[in-house]
mmCIF file of C-alpha atoms in Angstrom:
data_model
loop_
_atom_site.group_PDB
_atom_site.id
_atom_site.type_symbol
_atom_site.label_atom_id
_atom_site.label_comp_id
_atom_site.label_asym_id
_atom_site.label_seq_id
_atom_site.Cartn_x
_atom_site.Cartn_y
_atom_site.Cartn_z
ATOM 1 C CA MET A 25 -38.666 27.841 19.486
ATOM 2 C CA GLU A 26 -40.950 24.611 20.523
ATOM 3 C CA LYS A 27 -43.387 25.602 17.753
ATOM 4 C CA HIS A 28 -40.630 25.843 15.061
ATOM 5 C CA ILE A 29 -39.390 22.270 16.492
ATOM 6 C CA ILE A 30 -42.628 20.681 16.365
ATOM 7 C CA ALA A 31 -43.954 22.205 12.951
ATOM 8 C CA ASN A 32 -40.879 20.530 11.332
ATOM 9 C CA SER A 33 -42.223 16.852 12.382
ATOM 10 C CA GLY A 34 -45.758 17.714 10.848
ATOM 11 C CA LYS A 35 -48.755 19.655 10.403
ATOM 12 C CA TYR A 36 -50.590 17.641 12.768
ATOM 13 C CA ARG A 37 -48.081 18.177 15.620
ATOM 14 C CA GLN A 38 -48.266 22.134 14.875
ATOM 15 C CA ILE A 39 -51.802 22.284 15.422
ATOM 16 C CA GLU A 40 -51.267 20.480 18.817
ATOM 17 C CA MET A 41 -48.706 22.505 19.960
ATOM 18 C CA GLU A 42 -50.921 25.805 19.107
ATOM 19 C CA TYR A 43 -54.010 23.964 21.319
ATOM 20 C CA VAL A 44 -51.765 23.452 23.905
ATOM 21 C CA MET A 45 -50.696 27.196 23.984
ATOM 22 C CA GLN A 46 -53.974 28.394 23.373
ATOM 23 C CA LYS A 47 -54.963 25.992 26.790
ATOM 24 C CA ILE A 48 -52.051 27.566 28.442
ATOM 25 C CA PHE A 49 -53.202 31.315 27.774
ATOM 26 C CA GLN A 50 -56.646 29.981 29.211
ATOM 27 C CA GLY A 51 -55.471 28.854 32.764
ATOM 28 C CA GLU A 52 -54.950 24.946 31.970
ATOM 29 C CA ASN A 53 -52.904 23.385 34.653
ATOM 30 C CA MET A 54 -49.139 22.970 34.028
ATOM 31 C CA LYS A 55 -49.677 18.919 34.613
ATOM 32 C CA LYS A 56 -51.389 18.697 31.210
ATOM 33 C CA LEU A 57 -48.645 20.601 29.584
ATOM 34 C CA THR A 58 -46.124 18.445 30.916
ATOM 35 C CA VAL A 59 -48.146 15.439 29.652
ATOM 36 C CA PHE A 60 -48.084 16.488 26.260
ATOM 37 C CA PHE A 61 -44.777 17.791 25.835
ATOM 38 C CA ALA A 62 -43.619 14.001 26.894
ATOM 39 C CA ALA A 63 -45.875 12.637 24.165
ATOM 40 C CA ALA A 64 -44.493 14.745 21.645
ATOM 41 C CA THR A 65 -41.224 14.247 22.282
ATOM 42 C CA VAL A 66 -41.071 10.521 22.059
ATOM 43 C CA LEU A 67 -43.269 11.176 18.738
ATOM 44 C CA LEU A 68 -40.446 13.581 17.453
ATOM 45 C CA PHE A 69 -37.328 11.355 18.603
ATOM 46 C CA ALA A 70 -39.247 7.981 17.093
ATOM 47 C CA GLY A 71 -39.875 9.812 14.128
ATOM 48 C CA CYS A 72 -36.247 10.766 13.895
ATOM 49 C CA SER A 73 -35.059 7.416 14.591
ATOM 50 C CA LYS A 74 -36.972 5.417 11.893
ATOM 51 C CA SER A 75 -36.016 8.439 9.515
ATOM 52 C CA GLU A 76 -32.289 7.521 10.357
ATOM 53 C CA LYS A 77 -32.630 3.813 10.501
ATOM 54 C CA LYS A 78 -34.103 4.184 6.931
ATOM 55 C CA ALA A 79 -31.245 6.352 5.371
ATOM 56 C CA THR A 80 -28.748 3.799 7.258
ATOM 57 C CA ASP A 81 -30.348 0.494 5.345
ATOM 58 C CA SER A 82 -30.256 2.819 2.163
ATOM 59 C CA ALA A 83 -26.836 3.439 2.160
ATOM 60 C CA ALA A 84 -26.132 -0.345 2.938
ATOM 61 C CA GLN A 85 -28.346 -1.644 -0.100
ATOM 62 C CA THR A 86 -26.390 1.112 -2.398
ATOM 63 C CA GLU A 87 -22.782 0.611 -1.206
ATOM 64 C CA PRO A 88 -21.040 -1.029 -3.957
ATOM 65 C CA ALA A 89 -19.792 -4.547 -3.701
ATOM 66 C CA LYS A 90 -15.932 -4.977 -3.757
ATOM 67 C CA LYS A 91 -14.490 -5.227 -7.129
ATOM 68 C CA TYR A 92 -12.006 -8.175 -7.169
ATOM 69 C CA LYS A 93 -8.613 -7.874 -9.583
ATOM 70 C CA VAL A 94 -6.570 -10.491 -10.934
ATOM 71 C CA ALA A 95 -3.879 -10.471 -13.449
ATOM 72 C CA MET A 96 -2.305 -13.151 -15.722
ATOM 73 C CA ILE A 97 1.497 -13.232 -16.428
ATOM 74 C CA CYS A 98 2.339 -15.692 -19.714
ATOM 75 C CA ASP A 99 6.146 -16.256 -21.338
ATOM 76 C CA SER A 100 4.172 -16.781 -24.879
ATOM 77 C CA SER A 101 1.296 -14.503 -26.402
ATOM 78 C CA ILE A 102 -2.269 -14.551 -25.573
ATOM 79 C CA ALA A 103 -2.725 -14.500 -29.180
ATOM 80 C CA ASP A 104 -0.491 -17.500 -30.023
ATOM 81 C CA GLY A 105 -3.462 -19.581 -30.781
ATOM 82 C CA GLY A 106 -2.563 -22.239 -28.265
ATOM 83 C CA TRP A 107 -1.739 -22.583 -24.432
ATOM 84 C CA GLY A 108 -1.528 -18.745 -23.933
ATOM 85 C CA ALA A 109 -4.674 -17.614 -25.774
ATOM 86 C CA ALA A 110 -6.449 -20.395 -24.309
ATOM 87 C CA CYS A 111 -5.245 -19.661 -20.537
ATOM 88 C CA TYR A 112 -6.175 -15.792 -21.089
ATOM 89 C CA ASN A 113 -9.736 -16.632 -22.880
ATOM 90 C CA ALA A 114 -10.148 -18.878 -19.420
ATOM 91 C CA MET A 115 -9.216 -16.141 -17.182
ATOM 92 C CA ILE A 116 -11.510 -13.665 -19.024
ATOM 93 C CA SER A 117 -14.337 -16.020 -18.714
ATOM 94 C CA ALA A 118 -13.885 -16.801 -14.836
ATOM 95 C CA ALA A 119 -13.688 -13.236 -14.277
ATOM 96 C CA ALA A 120 -16.795 -12.198 -15.992
ATOM 97 C CA ASP A 121 -18.735 -14.365 -13.970
ATOM 98 C CA GLU A 122 -17.237 -13.511 -10.694
ATOM 99 C CA ASN A 123 -16.848 -9.780 -11.085
ATOM 100 C CA PHE A 124 -13.101 -9.733 -11.403
ATOM 101 C CA GLU A 125 -11.112 -6.747 -13.183
ATOM 102 C CA THR A 126 -8.426 -8.321 -15.230
ATOM 103 C CA GLN A 127 -4.914 -7.455 -16.836
ATOM 104 C CA TYR A 128 -2.190 -9.365 -18.224
ATOM 105 C CA THR A 129 1.388 -8.972 -19.496
ATOM 106 C CA ASP A 130 2.654 -11.404 -21.585
ATOM 107 C CA SER A 131 5.508 -12.462 -24.115
ATOM 108 C CA ILE A 132 7.721 -12.364 -20.527
ATOM 109 C CA LYS A 133 11.488 -13.412 -20.641
ATOM 110 C CA THR A 134 12.020 -16.114 -17.846
ATOM 111 C CA ALA A 135 14.075 -13.915 -15.869
ATOM 112 C CA ASP A 136 11.179 -11.224 -15.792
ATOM 113 C CA PHE A 137 9.038 -13.586 -14.477
ATOM 114 C CA THR A 138 9.490 -12.117 -10.520
ATOM 115 C CA ALA A 139 9.324 -8.484 -11.336
ATOM 116 C CA SER A 140 6.223 -8.829 -13.146
ATOM 117 C CA ILE A 141 4.803 -10.549 -10.606
ATOM 118 C CA ARG A 142 5.909 -8.073 -7.770
ATOM 119 C CA SER A 143 4.363 -5.291 -9.858
ATOM 120 C CA TYR A 144 0.835 -6.237 -10.021
ATOM 121 C CA CYS A 145 1.248 -7.239 -6.453
ATOM 122 C CA SER A 146 2.546 -3.523 -5.108
ATOM 123 C CA LEU A 147 -0.411 -2.455 -7.339
ATOM 124 C CA GLY A 148 -3.169 -3.937 -5.632
ATOM 125 C CA PHE A 149 -3.881 -6.857 -7.291
ATOM 126 C CA ASP A 150 -6.092 -8.968 -5.494
ATOM 127 C CA ALA A 151 -5.108 -12.233 -7.577
ATOM 128 C CA ILE A 152 -2.096 -13.335 -9.688
ATOM 129 C CA PHE A 153 -2.889 -16.208 -12.391
ATOM 130 C CA ALA A 154 0.448 -17.948 -13.449
ATOM 131 C CA PRO A 155 -0.472 -20.329 -16.356
ATOM 132 C CA GLY A 156 2.360 -23.044 -15.899
ATOM 133 C CA ASN A 157 4.344 -24.940 -13.731
ATOM 134 C CA GLN A 158 7.450 -23.178 -15.009
ATOM 135 C CA TYR A 159 6.138 -20.161 -13.063
ATOM 136 C CA THR A 160 6.726 -22.039 -9.383
ATOM 137 C CA ASP A 161 9.587 -20.287 -8.268
ATOM 138 C CA ALA A 162 8.801 -16.903 -9.089
ATOM 139 C CA VAL A 163 5.250 -17.407 -7.368
ATOM 140 C CA LYS A 164 6.985 -19.109 -4.162
ATOM 141 C CA GLU A 165 9.322 -16.083 -3.847
ATOM 142 C CA VAL A 166 6.717 -13.103 -4.605
ATOM 143 C CA ALA A 167 3.890 -15.050 -2.433
ATOM 144 C CA ALA A 168 6.316 -14.920 0.896
ATOM 145 C CA ASP A 169 6.737 -11.232 0.789
ATOM 146 C CA TYR A 170 2.753 -10.821 -0.464
ATOM 147 C CA PRO A 171 0.931 -13.000 2.308
ATOM 148 C CA ASN A 172 -2.568 -11.341 1.354
ATOM 149 C CA VAL A 173 -2.501 -11.480 -2.424
ATOM 150 C CA LYS A 174 -3.729 -14.731 -3.808
ATOM 151 C CA PHE A 175 -1.767 -17.131 -6.318
ATOM 152 C CA ILE A 176 -3.109 -19.569 -8.643
ATOM 153 C CA LEU A 177 -0.862 -21.786 -10.302
ATOM 154 C CA LEU A 178 -2.004 -23.690 -13.277
ATOM 155 C CA ASN A 179 -0.200 -27.077 -13.540
ATOM 156 C CA GLY A 180 1.426 -26.425 -10.118
ATOM 157 C CA THR A 181 2.191 -28.737 -7.267
ATOM 158 C CA VAL A 182 2.106 -26.204 -4.270
ATOM 159 C CA GLU A 183 -0.180 -25.611 -1.616
ATOM 160 C CA THR A 184 0.092 -22.658 1.077
ATOM 161 C CA ALA A 185 -1.855 -20.076 2.776
ATOM 162 C CA ASN A 186 -1.684 -18.031 -0.237
ATOM 163 C CA ILE A 187 -0.922 -20.511 -3.269
ATOM 164 C CA VAL A 188 -3.301 -22.498 -4.975
ATOM 165 C CA SER A 189 -2.475 -25.123 -7.871
ATOM 166 C CA VAL A 190 -4.788 -25.809 -10.458
ATOM 167 C CA LEU A 191 -4.044 -29.443 -11.895
ATOM 168 C CA PRO A 192 -5.679 -30.631 -14.862
ATOM 169 C CA ASP A 193 -5.063 -34.187 -14.974
ATOM 170 C CA ALA A 194 -1.806 -34.862 -16.997
ATOM 171 C CA GLU A 195 -2.401 -38.718 -17.214
ATOM 172 C CA GLN A 196 -5.940 -38.579 -18.677
ATOM 173 C CA ILE A 197 -4.467 -35.599 -21.448
ATOM 174 C CA GLY A 198 -2.060 -37.631 -22.336
ATOM 175 C CA TYR A 199 -3.980 -40.636 -22.792
ATOM 176 C CA MET A 200 -6.936 -39.049 -24.613
ATOM 177 C CA ALA A 201 -4.464 -37.809 -27.048
ATOM 178 C CA GLY A 202 -2.688 -40.546 -27.578
ATOM 179 C CA ALA A 203 -5.787 -42.573 -28.229
ATOM 180 C CA LEU A 204 -6.803 -40.724 -30.846
ATOM 181 C CA ALA A 205 -3.051 -40.562 -32.514
ATOM 182 C CA GLY A 206 -3.105 -44.111 -32.364
ATOM 183 C CA LEU A 207 -6.217 -44.429 -34.031
ATOM 184 C CA MET A 208 -5.826 -41.793 -36.664
ATOM 185 C CA THR A 209 -1.934 -42.783 -37.986
ATOM 186 C CA LYS A 210 -1.401 -44.648 -40.780
ATOM 187 C CA THR A 211 2.009 -44.910 -40.899
ATOM 188 C CA ASN A 212 2.606 -46.017 -37.124
ATOM 189 C CA SER A 213 4.570 -43.203 -36.093
ATOM 190 C CA VAL A 214 3.286 -40.288 -33.963
ATOM 191 C CA GLY A 215 4.970 -37.939 -32.590
ATOM 192 C CA PHE A 216 5.340 -35.504 -29.612
ATOM 193 C CA ILE A 217 6.872 -31.566 -28.983
ATOM 194 C CA GLY A 218 7.341 -30.490 -25.243
ATOM 195 C CA GLY A 219 8.465 -26.960 -24.340
ATOM 196 C CA VAL A 220 10.804 -27.766 -21.855
ATOM 197 C CA GLU A 221 11.097 -30.915 -19.409
ATOM 198 C CA LEU A 222 8.350 -29.910 -16.649
ATOM 199 C CA ASP A 223 6.632 -33.077 -14.515
ATOM 200 C CA THR A 224 3.388 -32.504 -16.242
ATOM 201 C CA THR A 225 4.530 -32.381 -19.513
ATOM 202 C CA LYS A 226 6.886 -35.607 -19.350
ATOM 203 C CA LYS A 227 3.450 -37.388 -17.653
ATOM 204 C CA LYS A 228 1.516 -36.237 -20.362
ATOM 205 C CA LEU A 229 4.354 -37.926 -23.070
ATOM 206 C CA GLU A 230 4.482 -40.754 -21.115
ATOM 207 C CA CYS A 231 0.632 -41.105 -21.228
ATOM 208 C CA TYR A 232 0.504 -40.029 -24.924
ATOM 209 C CA GLU A 233 2.786 -43.234 -26.055
ATOM 210 C CA ALA A 234 0.968 -45.731 -23.617
ATOM 211 C CA GLY A 235 -2.466 -44.462 -25.126
ATOM 212 C CA ALA A 236 -1.400 -44.792 -28.698
ATOM 213 C CA LYS A 237 0.242 -48.213 -28.436
ATOM 214 C CA LYS A 238 -3.059 -49.505 -25.987
ATOM 215 C CA VAL A 239 -5.189 -48.926 -29.476
ATOM 216 C CA ASN A 240 -2.651 -49.803 -31.674
ATOM 217 C CA PRO A 241 0.719 -52.174 -30.505
ATOM 218 C CA ALA A 242 2.319 -51.107 -33.566
ATOM 219 C CA VAL A 243 2.884 -47.441 -32.974
ATOM 220 C CA LYS A 244 6.549 -45.610 -32.377
ATOM 221 C CA CYS A 245 6.363 -42.398 -30.589
ATOM 222 C CA VAL A 246 8.757 -39.798 -31.561
ATOM 223 C CA SER A 247 9.137 -37.152 -29.130
ATOM 224 C CA ALA A 248 11.404 -33.744 -28.512
ATOM 225 C CA TYR A 249 11.627 -30.777 -26.322
ATOM 226 C CA ALA A 250 12.053 -27.003 -27.789
ATOM 227 C CA GLY A 251 13.372 -25.873 -24.976
ATOM 228 C CA SER A 252 11.098 -22.745 -25.166
ATOM 229 C CA PHE A 253 7.193 -22.254 -25.070
ATOM 230 C CA SER A 254 7.499 -19.112 -27.312
ATOM 231 C CA ASP A 255 9.643 -20.240 -29.991
ATOM 232 C CA SER A 256 7.175 -21.121 -33.098
ATOM 233 C CA ALA A 257 9.861 -21.015 -35.437
ATOM 234 C CA LYS A 258 11.415 -24.203 -33.402
ATOM 235 C CA GLY A 259 8.064 -25.517 -33.478
ATOM 236 C CA MET A 260 8.282 -25.486 -37.350
ATOM 237 C CA GLU A 261 11.804 -27.298 -37.536
ATOM 238 C CA ILE A 262 11.425 -29.992 -35.000
ATOM 239 C CA ALA A 263 7.528 -30.972 -36.946
ATOM 240 C CA GLU A 264 9.222 -30.643 -40.251
ATOM 241 C CA ALA A 265 12.247 -33.076 -39.154
ATOM 242 C CA MET A 266 9.611 -35.629 -37.785
ATOM 243 C CA VAL A 267 7.705 -36.151 -40.916
ATOM 244 C CA THR A 268 10.726 -36.086 -43.054
ATOM 245 C CA SER A 269 12.799 -38.410 -41.110
ATOM 246 C CA SER A 270 10.558 -40.439 -38.902
ATOM 247 C CA ASP A 271 7.341 -40.191 -41.517
ATOM 248 C CA VAL A 272 5.405 -38.939 -38.351
ATOM 249 C CA ASP A 273 1.655 -38.489 -39.493
ATOM 250 C CA VAL A 274 0.043 -37.321 -36.209
ATOM 251 C CA MET A 275 1.186 -35.099 -33.646
ATOM 252 C CA PHE A 276 0.510 -33.759 -30.169
ATOM 253 C CA GLY A 277 2.244 -31.014 -28.353
ATOM 254 C CA ASP A 278 2.596 -29.376 -25.070
ATOM 255 C CA ALA A 279 4.568 -26.130 -26.185
ATOM 256 C CA SER A 280 2.076 -23.301 -26.488
ATOM 257 C CA ALA A 281 3.380 -20.672 -29.320
ATOM 258 C CA VAL A 282 5.920 -23.888 -30.486
ATOM 259 C CA ASP A 283 2.723 -26.059 -31.204
ATOM 260 C CA SER A 284 1.362 -23.289 -33.287
ATOM 261 C CA GLY A 285 4.819 -23.494 -35.248
ATOM 262 C CA ALA A 286 4.607 -27.155 -35.667
ATOM 263 C CA ARG A 287 0.948 -26.826 -37.180
ATOM 264 C CA GLN A 288 2.147 -24.248 -39.502
ATOM 265 C CA ALA A 289 4.866 -27.062 -40.579
ATOM 266 C CA LEU A 290 2.301 -29.959 -40.878
ATOM 267 C CA GLU A 291 0.275 -27.516 -43.365
ATOM 268 C CA LYS A 292 2.985 -27.866 -46.004
ATOM 269 C CA HIS A 293 2.385 -31.790 -46.197
ATOM 270 C CA THR A 294 -0.944 -33.786 -46.989
ATOM 271 C CA ASN A 295 -2.455 -36.154 -44.391
ATOM 272 C CA ARG A 296 -0.553 -34.878 -41.476
ATOM 273 C CA TYR A 297 -2.408 -34.006 -38.550
ATOM 274 C CA ASP A 298 -2.401 -32.314 -35.075
ATOM 275 C CA ILE A 299 -4.206 -32.967 -31.749
ATOM 276 C CA GLY A 300 -4.808 -29.415 -29.836
ATOM 277 C CA GLN A 301 -4.899 -28.501 -26.338
ATOM 278 C CA PRO A 302 -6.037 -27.151 -23.937
ATOM 279 C CA ALA A 303 -9.045 -25.327 -26.239
ATOM 280 C CA ASP A 304 -11.436 -26.680 -28.509
ATOM 281 C CA LEU A 305 -8.863 -24.949 -31.490
ATOM 282 C CA LEU A 306 -11.631 -26.265 -34.423
ATOM 283 C CA LYS A 307 -13.996 -23.838 -32.792
ATOM 284 C CA ILE A 308 -11.767 -21.070 -32.394
ATOM 285 C CA GLN A 309 -10.634 -20.825 -36.200
ATOM 286 C CA GLN A 310 -10.535 -24.022 -39.140
ATOM 287 C CA SER A 311 -7.666 -25.727 -39.636
ATOM 288 C CA PRO A 312 -6.541 -27.956 -42.119
ATOM 289 C CA VAL A 313 -4.162 -30.272 -39.981
ATOM 290 C CA VAL A 314 -5.729 -30.108 -36.469
ATOM 291 C CA ILE A 315 -8.235 -33.276 -36.154
ATOM 292 C CA CYS A 316 -9.126 -32.494 -32.477
ATOM 293 C CA SER A 317 -8.429 -31.337 -29.356
ATOM 294 C CA VAL A 318 -8.276 -32.295 -25.554
ATOM 295 C CA VAL A 319 -10.409 -29.174 -23.909
ATOM 296 C CA THR A 320 -9.297 -28.737 -20.816
ATOM 297 C CA ASP A 321 -11.996 -26.213 -18.852
ATOM 298 C CA ASN A 322 -9.575 -23.880 -17.321
ATOM 299 C CA ALA A 323 -12.147 -21.150 -16.588
ATOM 300 C CA ALA A 324 -14.129 -23.814 -14.333
ATOM 301 C CA MET A 325 -11.383 -24.267 -12.014
ATOM 302 C CA LEU A 326 -10.444 -20.891 -11.996
ATOM 303 C CA LYS A 327 -13.934 -19.889 -10.839
ATOM 304 C CA VAL A 328 -13.393 -22.170 -8.389
ATOM 305 C CA CYS A 329 -10.427 -20.076 -6.984
ATOM 306 C CA MET A 330 -12.083 -16.810 -7.356
ATOM 307 C CA GLU A 331 -14.806 -17.943 -5.236
ATOM 308 C CA ASP A 332 -13.128 -19.042 -2.608
ATOM 309 C CA ILE A 333 -11.134 -15.522 -2.740
ATOM 310 C CA LYS A 334 -14.551 -13.582 -2.088
ATOM 311 C CA ASN A 335 -15.454 -15.941 0.171
ATOM 312 C CA ASN A 336 -12.248 -16.168 2.418
ATOM 313 C CA THR A 337 -11.543 -19.456 2.007
ATOM 314 C CA PHE A 338 -8.607 -19.377 -0.373
ATOM 315 C CA GLY A 339 -5.486 -21.491 0.066
ATOM 316 C CA ASN A 340 -3.860 -24.904 1.300
ATOM 317 C CA LYS A 341 -5.227 -26.870 -1.504
ATOM 318 C CA THR A 342 -4.982 -27.894 -5.502
ATOM 319 C CA VAL A 343 -8.214 -27.798 -7.605
ATOM 320 C CA TYR A 344 -8.272 -30.892 -10.003
ATOM 321 C CA GLY A 345 -9.663 -31.064 -13.229
ATOM 322 C CA ASN A 346 -10.459 -34.347 -14.978
ATOM 323 C CA LEU A 347 -12.839 -36.232 -17.119
ATOM 324 C CA SER A 348 -15.668 -36.753 -14.038
ATOM 325 C CA ASN A 349 -15.810 -33.178 -12.925
ATOM 326 C CA GLY A 350 -16.546 -31.974 -16.710
ATOM 327 C CA CYS A 351 -13.210 -30.028 -17.179
ATOM 328 C CA LEU A 352 -11.636 -32.360 -19.059
ATOM 329 C CA SER A 353 -13.537 -33.131 -22.608
ATOM 330 C CA VAL A 354 -13.313 -34.113 -26.223
ATOM 331 C CA GLY A 355 -13.346 -31.267 -28.772
ATOM 332 C CA THR A 356 -15.059 -30.743 -32.256
ATOM 333 C CA PHE A 357 -13.674 -33.656 -34.234
ATOM 334 C CA SER A 358 -12.578 -32.721 -38.231
ATOM 335 C CA PRO A 359 -14.013 -34.183 -41.251
ATOM 336 C CA SER A 360 -10.762 -36.164 -41.753
ATOM 337 C CA VAL A 361 -11.812 -38.383 -38.817
ATOM 338 C CA SER A 362 -13.797 -40.971 -39.804
ATOM 339 C CA GLU A 363 -17.317 -42.255 -37.620
ATOM 340 C CA GLU A 364 -15.319 -45.585 -36.991
ATOM 341 C CA ILE A 365 -12.587 -44.075 -35.276
ATOM 342 C CA LYS A 366 -15.004 -41.497 -33.488
ATOM 343 C CA THR A 367 -17.126 -44.385 -32.236
ATOM 344 C CA GLU A 368 -13.658 -46.406 -31.305
ATOM 345 C CA TYR A 369 -12.019 -43.309 -29.764
ATOM 346 C CA LEU A 370 -15.051 -42.237 -27.568
ATOM 347 C CA ALA A 371 -15.139 -45.712 -26.360
ATOM 348 C CA ALA A 372 -11.430 -45.387 -24.915
ATOM 349 C CA VAL A 373 -12.072 -42.067 -23.660
ATOM 350 C CA GLN A 374 -15.042 -43.215 -21.538
ATOM 351 C CA LYS A 375 -12.455 -46.315 -20.351
ATOM 352 C CA ILE A 376 -10.036 -43.480 -19.339
ATOM 353 C CA LYS A 377 -12.505 -41.757 -16.995
ATOM 354 C CA ASP A 378 -13.732 -44.843 -15.813
ATOM 355 C CA GLY A 379 -10.089 -45.734 -14.959
ATOM 356 C CA THR A 380 -10.175 -49.097 -16.950
ATOM 357 C CA PHE A 381 -8.337 -47.812 -20.221
#
């Protein structure tokens, strides 16, 4: 039996064992045999210990990293060419960098926000991305029942242990769009369309008007709310009325799919323009009416949240995005914007960044 065990440890040990057995039959004293068995036992168990440690280390190295999952809910379509699409693409980009799986449900009615969020929580998702202040009440309700799920609330104002708000600087966005509108308008009439009267939307409108008047004191601002983020037909109706009744020639919207409808209305007229957000719309597709975009890098802010989830440091804060940290920027200009206006506009943006505008 001993010979079989030692042999499994290597040819050399087998030879030694045979040698010892020979010595026994030749009359060698038991003391030598005892010493050998002690040394052989040490070698045997040392070899096993090293093998076991190597196997354990190998298993640790090959153990797959946890695959996190994030889901986005949206009341507009992710193919709306505006807010919904930009927010979805931001999630996809951030998730690719941070090794998160993604899922989404779009075109959700307000009454279904809570149920949609709960369904993803019950499926074991690690994070829920709610891209707008309008989801606040639903997020707060569900977050209280699922303390281990992390909630990312874009344009939110809530900070809890499992809710982080991601907040692009609404003032800077409004000033940036307003300054360009004020420089581009030939009729001295600019327009603003909001989805619903959220705090962030009202702040954008306020600063849009102030920014336009800062660079062009003769400007008048016409505004309206669609009462929706998904009614593109309503956007077409509002924009058409602004053009025909108030001679608006530059427009800015904060209403997702409603903005897409407004652009369709502007395309029916000449020398009527729109300023996009939050994506660089002219990089996505050419448009005869988009002159530039105020670009929000939502992906960069989402990455901060995803890293916090993986590092177990998520919660009780707001992730801000502005010109200074690169989460706000100027998009691609259309040929309709002259070099002179570009220069003047970029100088205004620098003052907005510096806080001297």
